[in-house]
Coordinates of C-alpha atoms and ligand atoms in Angstrom, one line a residue:
M817 CA 0.0 0.0 0.0
I818 CA 1.5 3.3 -1.1
D819 CA 0.8 5.9 1.4
R820 CA 3.5 8.4 1.0
V821 CA 5.1 9.7 -2.1
R822 CA 7.5 12.5 -3.0
I823 CA 6.9 14.2 -6.3
R824 CA 8.3 17.2 -8.1
V825 CA 6.0 19.9 -9.5
Q826 CA 6.9 22.6 -11.9
A827 CA 4.5 25.4 -12.6
G828 CA 4.5 27.0 -16.0
R829 CA 6.7 29.9 -17.0
G830 CA 5.0 33.1 -17.9
G831 CA 5.2 34.1 -21.6
D832 CA 7.5 36.9 -22.6
G833 CA 6.1 40.3 -23.4
A834 CA 6.5 41.4 -27.0
A835 CA 8.6 44.4 -28.2
T836 CA 6.9 45.2 -31.4
F837 CA 5.9 48.5 -33.2
R838 CA 2.9 49.3 -35.2
R839 CA 3.3 49.1 -38.9
E840 CA 0.9 51.2 -40.9
K841 CA 0.9 52.4 -44.4
F842 CA 2.3 56.0 -44.6
V843 CA 3.3 56.0 -40.9
P844 CA 7.0 55.6 -41.0
R845 CA 7.5 55.0 -37.3
G846 CA 4.5 53.5 -35.5
G847 CA 4.4 53.4 -31.7
P848 CA 5.0 50.4 -29.6
D849 CA 2.3 47.8 -29.7
G850 CA 3.8 44.6 -28.0
G851 CA 1.3 42.7 -25.9
D852 CA 1.8 41.0 -22.6
G853 CA 2.8 37.4 -22.2
G854 CA 0.3 35.0 -20.7
R855 CA 0.7 33.7 -17.2
G856 CA 2.1 30.2 -16.6
G857 CA -0.1 27.3 -15.4
N858 CA -0.5 26.4 -11.8
V859 CA -0.1 23.0 -10.3
I860 CA -3.1 22.1 -8.2
L861 CA -3.8 19.1 -6.1
V862 CA -7.4 18.1 -5.8
A863 CA -8.9 15.6 -3.4
T864 CA -11.3 13.1 -4.9
R865 CA -13.5 10.4 -3.6
S866 CA -12.8 8.2 -6.6
L867 CA -9.2 7.4 -5.5
S868 CA -8.2 5.5 -2.3
T869 CA -4.5 5.2 -2.8
L870 CA -1.6 7.1 -4.1
R871 CA -0.5 4.3 -6.4
D872 CA -0.9 6.4 -9.5
Y873 CA 2.1 8.4 -8.4
H874 CA 5.7 7.4 -8.6
E875 CA 8.5 8.6 -6.4
G876 CA 10.4 11.5 -7.9
D877 CA 8.1 12.0 -10.9
L878 CA 7.9 15.5 -12.3
H879 CA 4.5 17.0 -13.0
R880 CA 4.5 20.1 -15.1
A881 CA 1.9 22.8 -15.8
G882 CA 1.9 24.5 -19.2
D883 CA 3.9 27.6 -20.0
G884 CA 2.2 30.9 -20.9
K885 CA 2.4 32.0 -24.6
P886 CA 4.3 35.2 -25.5
G887 CA 2.5 38.4 -26.3
G888 CA 2.1 39.5 -29.9
S889 CA 2.1 42.6 -31.9
N890 CA -1.0 44.8 -32.0
R891 CA -1.2 44.4 -28.2
K892 CA -2.1 40.8 -28.4
K893 CA -1.9 39.1 -25.0
G894 CA -0.4 35.6 -25.0
A895 CA -2.6 32.7 -23.8
S896 CA -2.2 31.5 -20.2
G897 CA -0.5 28.2 -19.7
P898 CA -3.0 25.5 -18.8
N899 CA -3.1 24.4 -15.1
I900 CA -2.6 20.8 -14.2
E901 CA -4.8 19.2 -11.6
L902 CA -3.3 16.2 -9.8
R903 CA -6.0 14.0 -8.3
V904 CA -5.3 12.5 -4.9
P905 CA -7.4 10.6 -2.4
I906 CA -9.4 12.3 0.4
G907 CA -7.2 12.5 3.4
S908 CA -4.0 13.4 1.6
I909 CA -1.7 15.7 3.5
V910 CA 0.5 17.9 1.3
T911 CA 3.8 19.4 2.5
A912 CA 6.5 21.1 0.5
V913 CA 10.1 20.4 1.2
S914 CA 12.6 23.1 0.2
A915 CA 16.1 22.3 -1.1
D916 CA 17.6 22.9 2.4
G917 CA 15.1 20.5 4.0
E918 CA 12.7 23.1 5.3
V919 CA 9.2 21.7 5.5
E920 CA 6.1 23.7 4.9
H921 CA 2.6 22.3 5.5
L922 CA 0.4 23.2 2.5
A923 CA -2.9 21.5 3.1
D924 CA -4.9 18.6 4.5
L925 CA -7.3 17.7 1.7
V926 CA -10.0 16.3 3.9
E927 CA -13.1 16.7 1.7
D928 CA -14.1 15.7 -1.8
G929 CA -13.1 18.5 -4.2
M930 CA -10.9 20.4 -1.8
A931 CA -8.0 21.8 -3.8
V932 CA -4.7 23.5 -3.1
V933 CA -2.4 25.4 -5.4
C934 CA 1.0 23.9 -4.8
A935 CA 3.0 25.8 -7.3
R936 CA 2.0 29.0 -8.9
G937 CA 2.8 29.8 -12.5
G938 CA 5.1 32.7 -13.4
R939 CA 3.6 36.1 -14.3
G940 CA 3.6 36.9 -18.0
G941 CA 6.0 39.6 -19.0
W942 CA 4.7 43.0 -20.0
G943 CA 4.8 44.1 -23.6
N944 CA 6.7 47.2 -24.6
V945 CA 3.5 49.3 -24.7
R946 CA 3.6 49.3 -20.9
F947 CA 7.1 50.8 -20.8
A948 CA 6.3 53.8 -23.0
G949 CA 6.0 57.1 -21.4
P950 CA 6.6 60.8 -22.0
T951 CA 10.4 60.3 -21.7
R952 CA 10.6 57.1 -23.6
Q953 CA 8.2 56.8 -26.5
A954 CA 9.7 53.9 -28.3
P955 CA 10.9 51.2 -25.8
H956 CA 12.7 48.5 -27.7
F957 CA 12.5 46.1 -24.8
A958 CA 9.8 44.1 -23.2
Q959 CA 9.7 42.1 -20.0
H960 CA 10.5 38.4 -19.9
G961 CA 8.0 35.9 -18.4
Q962 CA 8.7 34.9 -14.8
A963 CA 9.8 31.3 -14.1
G964 CA 7.1 29.1 -12.6
R965 CA 7.6 27.8 -9.1
A966 CA 9.3 24.4 -8.8
R967 CA 8.7 22.4 -5.6
D968 CA 9.3 19.1 -4.0
L969 CA 6.1 17.9 -2.5
V970 CA 5.4 15.1 -0.1
V971 CA 1.9 13.7 -0.3
E972 CA 1.0 11.5 2.5
L973 CA -2.2 9.5 2.9
K974 CA -3.2 8.7 6.4
L975 CA -5.7 6.0 6.7
L976 CA -9.1 7.2 7.5
A977 CA -10.1 4.3 9.7
D978 CA -12.4 5.0 12.7
V979 CA -10.9 2.4 15.0
G980 CA -7.3 1.3 15.2
L981 CA -6.3 -2.0 16.7
V982 CA -3.1 -1.7 18.7
G983 CA -1.2 -4.2 20.8
L984 CA 2.0 -6.3 20.9
P985 CA 2.8 -8.6 18.1
N986 CA 0.8 -11.8 18.4
A987 CA -1.8 -10.3 20.6
G988 CA -4.5 -11.3 18.1
K989 CA -5.3 -8.0 16.3
S990 CA -5.6 -9.6 12.9
T991 CA -7.7 -12.5 14.3
L992 CA -10.1 -9.9 15.8
L993 CA -10.4 -8.0 12.5
R994 CA -11.3 -11.3 10.8
A995 CA -14.0 -12.0 13.4
W996 CA -15.3 -8.5 13.0
S997 CA -15.3 -8.1 9.2
R998 CA -14.9 -9.8 5.9
A999 CA -11.3 -8.6 5.7
L1000 CA -8.8 -11.5 5.6
P1001 CA -5.6 -10.2 7.2
K1002 CA -3.0 -12.9 7.6
V1003 CA -2.9 -14.5 11.0
G1004 CA 0.3 -16.2 12.3
A1005 CA 1.6 -17.8 15.4
Y1006 CA 4.6 -15.6 15.1
P1007 CA 5.2 -11.9 15.7
F1008 CA 5.1 -9.4 12.9
T1009 CA 2.7 -11.3 10.8
T1010 CA 1.0 -8.0 9.8
L1011 CA 3.4 -5.7 8.0
E1012 CA 1.0 -3.2 6.7
P1013 CA -2.2 -1.8 8.0
E1014 CA -5.3 -3.6 6.7
L1015 CA -8.8 -2.2 6.8
G1016 CA -12.0 -4.0 7.5
V1017 CA -15.6 -2.7 7.5
V1018 CA -17.4 -3.7 10.7
T1019 CA -21.2 -3.9 10.7
V1020 CA -23.1 -3.1 13.9
G1021 CA -26.8 -3.3 13.3
Y1022 CA -27.5 -1.0 10.4
D1023 CA -24.3 1.0 11.0
T1024 CA -20.7 0.4 9.9
F1025 CA -17.3 1.6 10.9
V1026 CA -13.9 1.0 9.5
A1027 CA -11.3 -0.7 11.7
A1028 CA -7.6 -0.8 10.8
D1029 CA -5.5 -3.8 11.8
M1030 CA -2.0 -2.6 12.6
P1031 CA 1.3 -4.3 12.8
G1032 CA 2.3 -5.1 16.3
L1033 CA 4.0 -2.5 18.4
I1034 CA 7.1 -3.2 20.4
E1035 CA 9.2 -1.4 23.0
G1036 CA 10.9 1.6 21.3
A1037 CA 8.3 1.8 18.5
S1038 CA 7.9 5.5 19.2
Q1039 CA 11.6 5.9 18.4
G1040 CA 11.2 3.8 15.2
A1041 CA 11.9 0.3 16.5
G1042 CA 10.2 -2.5 14.7
L1043 CA 8.0 -1.0 12.1
G1044 CA 7.9 2.1 14.4
H1045 CA 6.9 5.5 13.0
E1046 CA 5.9 4.0 9.7
F1047 CA 2.5 3.0 11.0
L1048 CA 2.2 4.9 14.2
R1049 CA 1.4 7.7 11.7
H1050 CA -1.6 5.7 10.5
I1051 CA -3.3 5.6 13.9
E1052 CA -3.1 9.3 14.2
R1053 CA -6.4 9.7 12.4
T1054 CA -8.4 7.0 13.9
Q1055 CA -11.0 8.2 16.4
V1056 CA -10.8 5.3 18.8
L1057 CA -8.2 2.7 19.8
V1058 CA -8.9 -0.9 20.7
H1059 CA -6.0 -2.1 22.7
V1060 CA -5.7 -5.9 22.3
L1061 CA -4.1 -7.8 25.2
D1062 CA -3.0 -11.4 25.0
M1063 CA -4.3 -12.7 28.4
T1064 CA -2.3 -15.9 28.0
R1065 CA 0.9 -14.0 28.6
E1066 CA 2.7 -13.9 31.9
D1067 CA 2.0 -10.2 32.8
P1068 CA -0.6 -8.7 30.5
L1069 CA -0.7 -5.4 32.4
A1070 CA 3.0 -4.9 31.8
D1071 CA 2.3 -5.4 28.1
Y1072 CA -0.5 -2.8 28.5
R1073 CA 1.7 -0.2 30.1
L1074 CA 4.5 -0.8 27.5
I1075 CA 2.1 -0.1 24.6
N1076 CA 0.6 2.9 26.2
G1077 CA 4.0 4.2 27.0
E1078 CA 5.0 4.0 23.3
L1079 CA 1.7 5.8 22.3
A1080 CA 2.4 8.6 24.8
D1081 CA 6.1 8.9 23.6
F1082 CA 5.0 9.1 20.0
G1083 CA 2.8 12.0 20.9
H1084 CA 0.4 13.5 18.3
G1085 CA -2.5 12.8 20.6
L1086 CA -2.4 9.0 20.5
A1087 CA -2.4 8.6 24.2
E1088 CA -5.5 10.9 24.5
K1089 CA -7.6 8.9 22.2
P1090 CA -10.5 7.0 23.7
Q1091 CA -9.3 3.5 24.3
L1092 CA -11.2 0.2 24.8
L1093 CA -9.4 -2.7 26.3
A1094 CA -9.9 -6.1 24.6
L1095 CA -8.8 -8.9 26.9
N1096 CA -8.2 -11.5 24.2
K1097 CA -7.9 -15.3 24.1
V1098 CA -10.5 -16.1 26.8
D1099 CA -11.1 -19.4 25.2
D1100 CA -7.8 -20.4 26.9
P1101 CA -8.5 -21.4 30.6
D1102 CA -5.3 -19.7 31.8
A1103 CA -6.5 -16.4 30.3
R1104 CA -9.8 -16.7 32.1
T1105 CA -8.2 -17.3 35.4
R1106 CA -5.9 -14.4 35.0
I1107 CA -8.8 -12.1 34.2
E1108 CA -10.7 -13.3 37.3
L1109 CA -7.7 -12.6 39.5
L1110 CA -7.1 -9.1 38.0
E1111 CA -10.8 -8.3 38.3
E1112 CA -10.9 -9.2 41.9
A1113 CA -7.8 -7.1 42.6
H1114 CA -9.5 -4.2 40.7
E1115 CA -6.5 -3.9 38.5
L1116 CA -8.1 -3.9 35.1
P1117 CA -8.3 -0.5 33.4
Q1118 CA -11.8 0.5 32.3
P1119 CA -13.5 -0.1 30.0
W1120 CA -12.5 -3.7 29.3
Y1121 CA -14.1 -6.5 27.3
P1122 CA -13.3 -10.2 27.5
I1123 CA -13.1 -11.6 24.0
S1124 CA -11.9 -14.5 21.9
G1125 CA -11.0 -13.5 18.3
L1126 CA -10.7 -17.2 17.6
T1127 CA -14.2 -18.3 18.7
G1128 CA -15.9 -14.9 18.3
E1129 CA -17.0 -14.8 21.9
G1130 CA -17.5 -11.2 23.1
T1131 CA -16.5 -9.6 19.8
Q1132 CA -19.9 -8.2 19.0
D1133 CA -20.2 -6.5 22.4
L1134 CA -16.8 -5.0 21.8
A1135 CA -17.8 -3.9 18.3
L1136 CA -20.9 -2.1 19.7
A1137 CA -18.9 -0.4 22.3
A1138 CA -16.3 0.7 19.7
W1139 CA -19.1 2.0 17.5
R1140 CA -20.6 4.1 20.3
A1141 CA -17.2 5.5 21.1
V1142 CA -16.7 6.4 17.4
Q1143 CA -20.0 8.2 17.3
A1144 CA -19.2 10.2 20.4
S1145 CA -15.9 11.2 18.9
R1146 CA -17.4 12.0 15.5
G1147 CA -19.8 14.4 17.2
A1148 CA -16.8 16.3 18.6
A1149 CA -14.9 16.2 15.4
A1150 CA -17.8 17.5 13.3
Q1151 CA -18.0 20.5 15.6
A1152 CA -14.3 21.1 15.2
L1153 CA -14.6 20.9 11.4
E1154 CA -17.2 23.6 11.2
E1155 CA -14.8 26.0 12.7
R1156 CA -12.2 25.3 10.1
L1157 CA -12.3 26.6 6.5
P1158 CA -10.9 24.5 3.7
V1159 CA -7.5 25.8 2.6
I1160 CA -7.7 26.8 -1.0
E1161 CA -4.6 28.8 -1.6
P1162 CA -1.8 29.4 0.9
P1163 CA -1.3 33.1 0.9
M1164 CA 1.7 34.3 -1.0
R1165 CA 4.3 35.9 1.1
R1166 CA 4.0 39.6 0.5
E1167 CA 7.0 40.9 2.4
R1168 CA 8.2 44.2 0.9
F1169 CA 11.9 43.8 0.6
Q1170 CA 15.0 43.3 2.6
V1171 CA 18.6 44.5 2.2
T1172 CA 21.3 42.1 3.5
E1173 CA 24.6 40.9 2.2
T1174 CA 25.7 37.9 0.1
P1175 CA 28.4 35.7 1.7
E1176 CA 30.9 37.6 -0.5
G1177 CA 29.8 40.9 1.1
M1178 CA 27.8 42.2 -1.8
P1179 CA 24.6 44.1 -0.9
L1180 CA 21.7 41.8 -1.5
V1181 CA 18.1 42.8 -2.1
T1182 CA 15.4 40.1 -1.5
G1183 CA 11.6 40.2 -1.7
S1184 CA 9.1 38.9 -4.2
T1185 CA 8.5 42.1 -6.2
P1186 CA 12.2 43.2 -6.6
E1187 CA 13.2 39.6 -7.4
W1188 CA 10.5 39.3 -10.0
L1189 CA 11.5 42.6 -11.6
A1190 CA 15.2 41.7 -11.7
E1191 CA 14.4 38.2 -13.1
T1192 CA 12.3 39.6 -15.9
L1193 CA 13.9 42.9 -17.0
D1194 CA 17.1 42.3 -18.9
V1195 CA 20.0 44.0 -17.1
E1196 CA 22.1 43.7 -20.3
D1197 CA 19.8 46.0 -22.1
P1198 CA 20.5 49.6 -21.0
D1199 CA 16.9 50.7 -21.4
A1200 CA 15.5 47.7 -19.6
R1201 CA 18.0 48.1 -16.8
Y1202 CA 17.1 51.8 -16.5
E1203 CA 13.5 50.7 -16.1
L1204 CA 14.4 48.1 -13.5
I1205 CA 16.4 50.5 -11.4
D1206 CA 13.7 53.1 -11.7
R1207 CA 11.1 50.6 -10.4
L1208 CA 13.3 49.4 -7.7
K1209 CA 13.8 53.0 -6.6
R1210 CA 10.1 53.5 -6.5
L1211 CA 9.8 50.7 -4.0
G1212 CA 12.2 52.6 -1.8
I1213 CA 15.2 50.3 -2.5
G1214 CA 17.4 53.2 -3.6
R1215 CA 17.3 54.8 -0.2
A1216 CA 17.7 51.5 1.6
L1217 CA 20.8 50.7 -0.5
A1218 CA 22.2 54.2 0.2
R1219 CA 21.8 53.6 3.9
H1220 CA 23.8 50.4 3.3
G1221 CA 26.6 52.5 1.8
V1222 CA 25.9 51.7 -1.8
K1223 CA 27.2 54.4 -4.3
P1224 CA 26.3 54.7 -7.9
G1225 CA 28.5 52.3 -9.9
D1226 CA 28.6 49.7 -7.1
R1227 CA 27.6 46.1 -7.9
V1228 CA 24.6 44.8 -6.1
R1229 CA 22.5 41.7 -6.3
V1230 CA 18.7 41.5 -6.5
G1231 CA 17.6 37.9 -5.9
A1232 CA 19.8 35.9 -8.3
T1233 CA 20.6 38.9 -10.6
E1234 CA 23.7 40.9 -10.3
L1235 CA 23.8 44.5 -11.7
T1236 CA 25.5 47.8 -11.4
W1237 CA 23.6 50.2 -9.3
D1238 CA 23.2 53.4 -11.4
V1239 CA 21.6 56.7 -11.0
Ligands
LIG2706 N1 -6.4 -19.3 21.7 C1 -6.5 -18.1 21.0 N2 -5.5 -17.8 20.1 C2 -5.7 -16.7 19.4 C3 -6.8 -15.8 19.6 N3 -6.6 -14.7 18.8 C4 -5.4 -14.9 18.1 N4 -4.9 -16.1 18.5 C5 -3.6 -16.7 18.0 O1 -2.6 -15.8 18.3 C6 -1.6 -15.8 17.2 C7 -1.4 -14.4 16.7 O2 -2.6 -13.9 16.1 P1 -2.7 -12.7 15.1 O3 -4.1 -12.3 14.9 O4 -1.8 -13.0 13.9 O5 -1.9 -11.6 16.0 P2 -1.5 -10.1 15.7 O6 -1.8 -9.3 16.9 O7 -2.2 -9.7 14.4 O8 0.0 -10.3 15.4 P3 1.0 -9.3 14.5 O9 0.4 -9.1 13.2 O10 2.3 -10.1 14.5 O11 1.2 -8.1 15.3 C8 -2.2 -16.7 16.2 O12 -1.6 -18.0 16.4 C9 -3.6 -16.8 16.5 O13 -4.2 -18.0 16.1 C10 -7.8 -16.2 20.6 O14 -8.8 -15.5 20.8 N5 -7.6 -17.3 21.2
LIG2707 MG1 -1.5 -9.1 12.7

């Protein structure tokens, strides 16, 4: 079962603006008429009910949106690049990982049709019309399109089971899921029979809930021992835990504490989930005796249910209790959901700009607007460079650089572009 995949996404590049001039009969020198380039396509992830796994995706695959078309003469605007929509199952969690390993949570796609823009297409460049003014009537340059954003995404699918079965290896979790549902997880008389979570639909009267059989937990699971983190993640989204104890073992309460200790150490609210205790293997006489003794000593944590996954004894009562606990927890969750709005687009960072220094000691201007301008206005072209500097100054960057000791003729960097700072 594929439940976590890392993919690359590349939004489309904006189309270049055009640098054209009107051609008319008898008009020797027509004015500029270059149109703007179209914007690049976005990469969008959409949750859909029709998928239940991430197996359509392959590790490291690149998904690209379309580039914008260049502008044309006669002020013709280039076409926008088409977006791409990547369909993922409901419950997908999307994070972006930057080159230096920084992780940014983008969205939890928890409802059908919920979408998130993961990479925004580049802006189209302006045509030369836009650069004409009283002092420059015939600009020979236009603006380039902006590069689309590239990102590494991790898409993770957490199981959306209502009930998670936890316990030591061999406790009888898979046997219980077989007794409860039509699912046929492998059962074995050896630990770690279950290697991947398996889901089963449990019917209680006219209602159903989904239970997930988990691989056995062992000491140190919260630190990654055994199958560790891999599947502790899965139980995060279940509403209720059924803790299966093998009552034929020497000291079942020690097993109980060990598992709960691991759940608490893992964190993420696992220890706070409602938990029902399944005292398993009561078909075994030793198990029965042990339960009686513990009951008399009032040592059994509440609520507990004596069951035998093997014979089915007590499993329906346990299913009913689990279902009630799920309903109670769903009621609370629905209320929480109402207070939360679906994430549609993470806001773009709109910081103004910052002046710092490169490692080599060159003044460095960062910020989305100045970086965009420097990326798209050609510093090799004197007119375009003049335009760039003029616009940077209008953002207040001239004064900021002056405060930094920059004099006309000094080299500075704006984002990835190096240029000579002129007056
Ligand atoms: N006597 C008896 N044996 C049981 C019962 N439930 C499970 N077993 C046995 O216990 C062993 C382990 O059962 P599983 O259901 O595979 O246990 P598990 O918890 O899924 O184990 P892992 O997948 O390794 O974590 C098997 O030999 C089962 O036949 C029960 O109610 N009574
Ligand atoms: Mg199992």
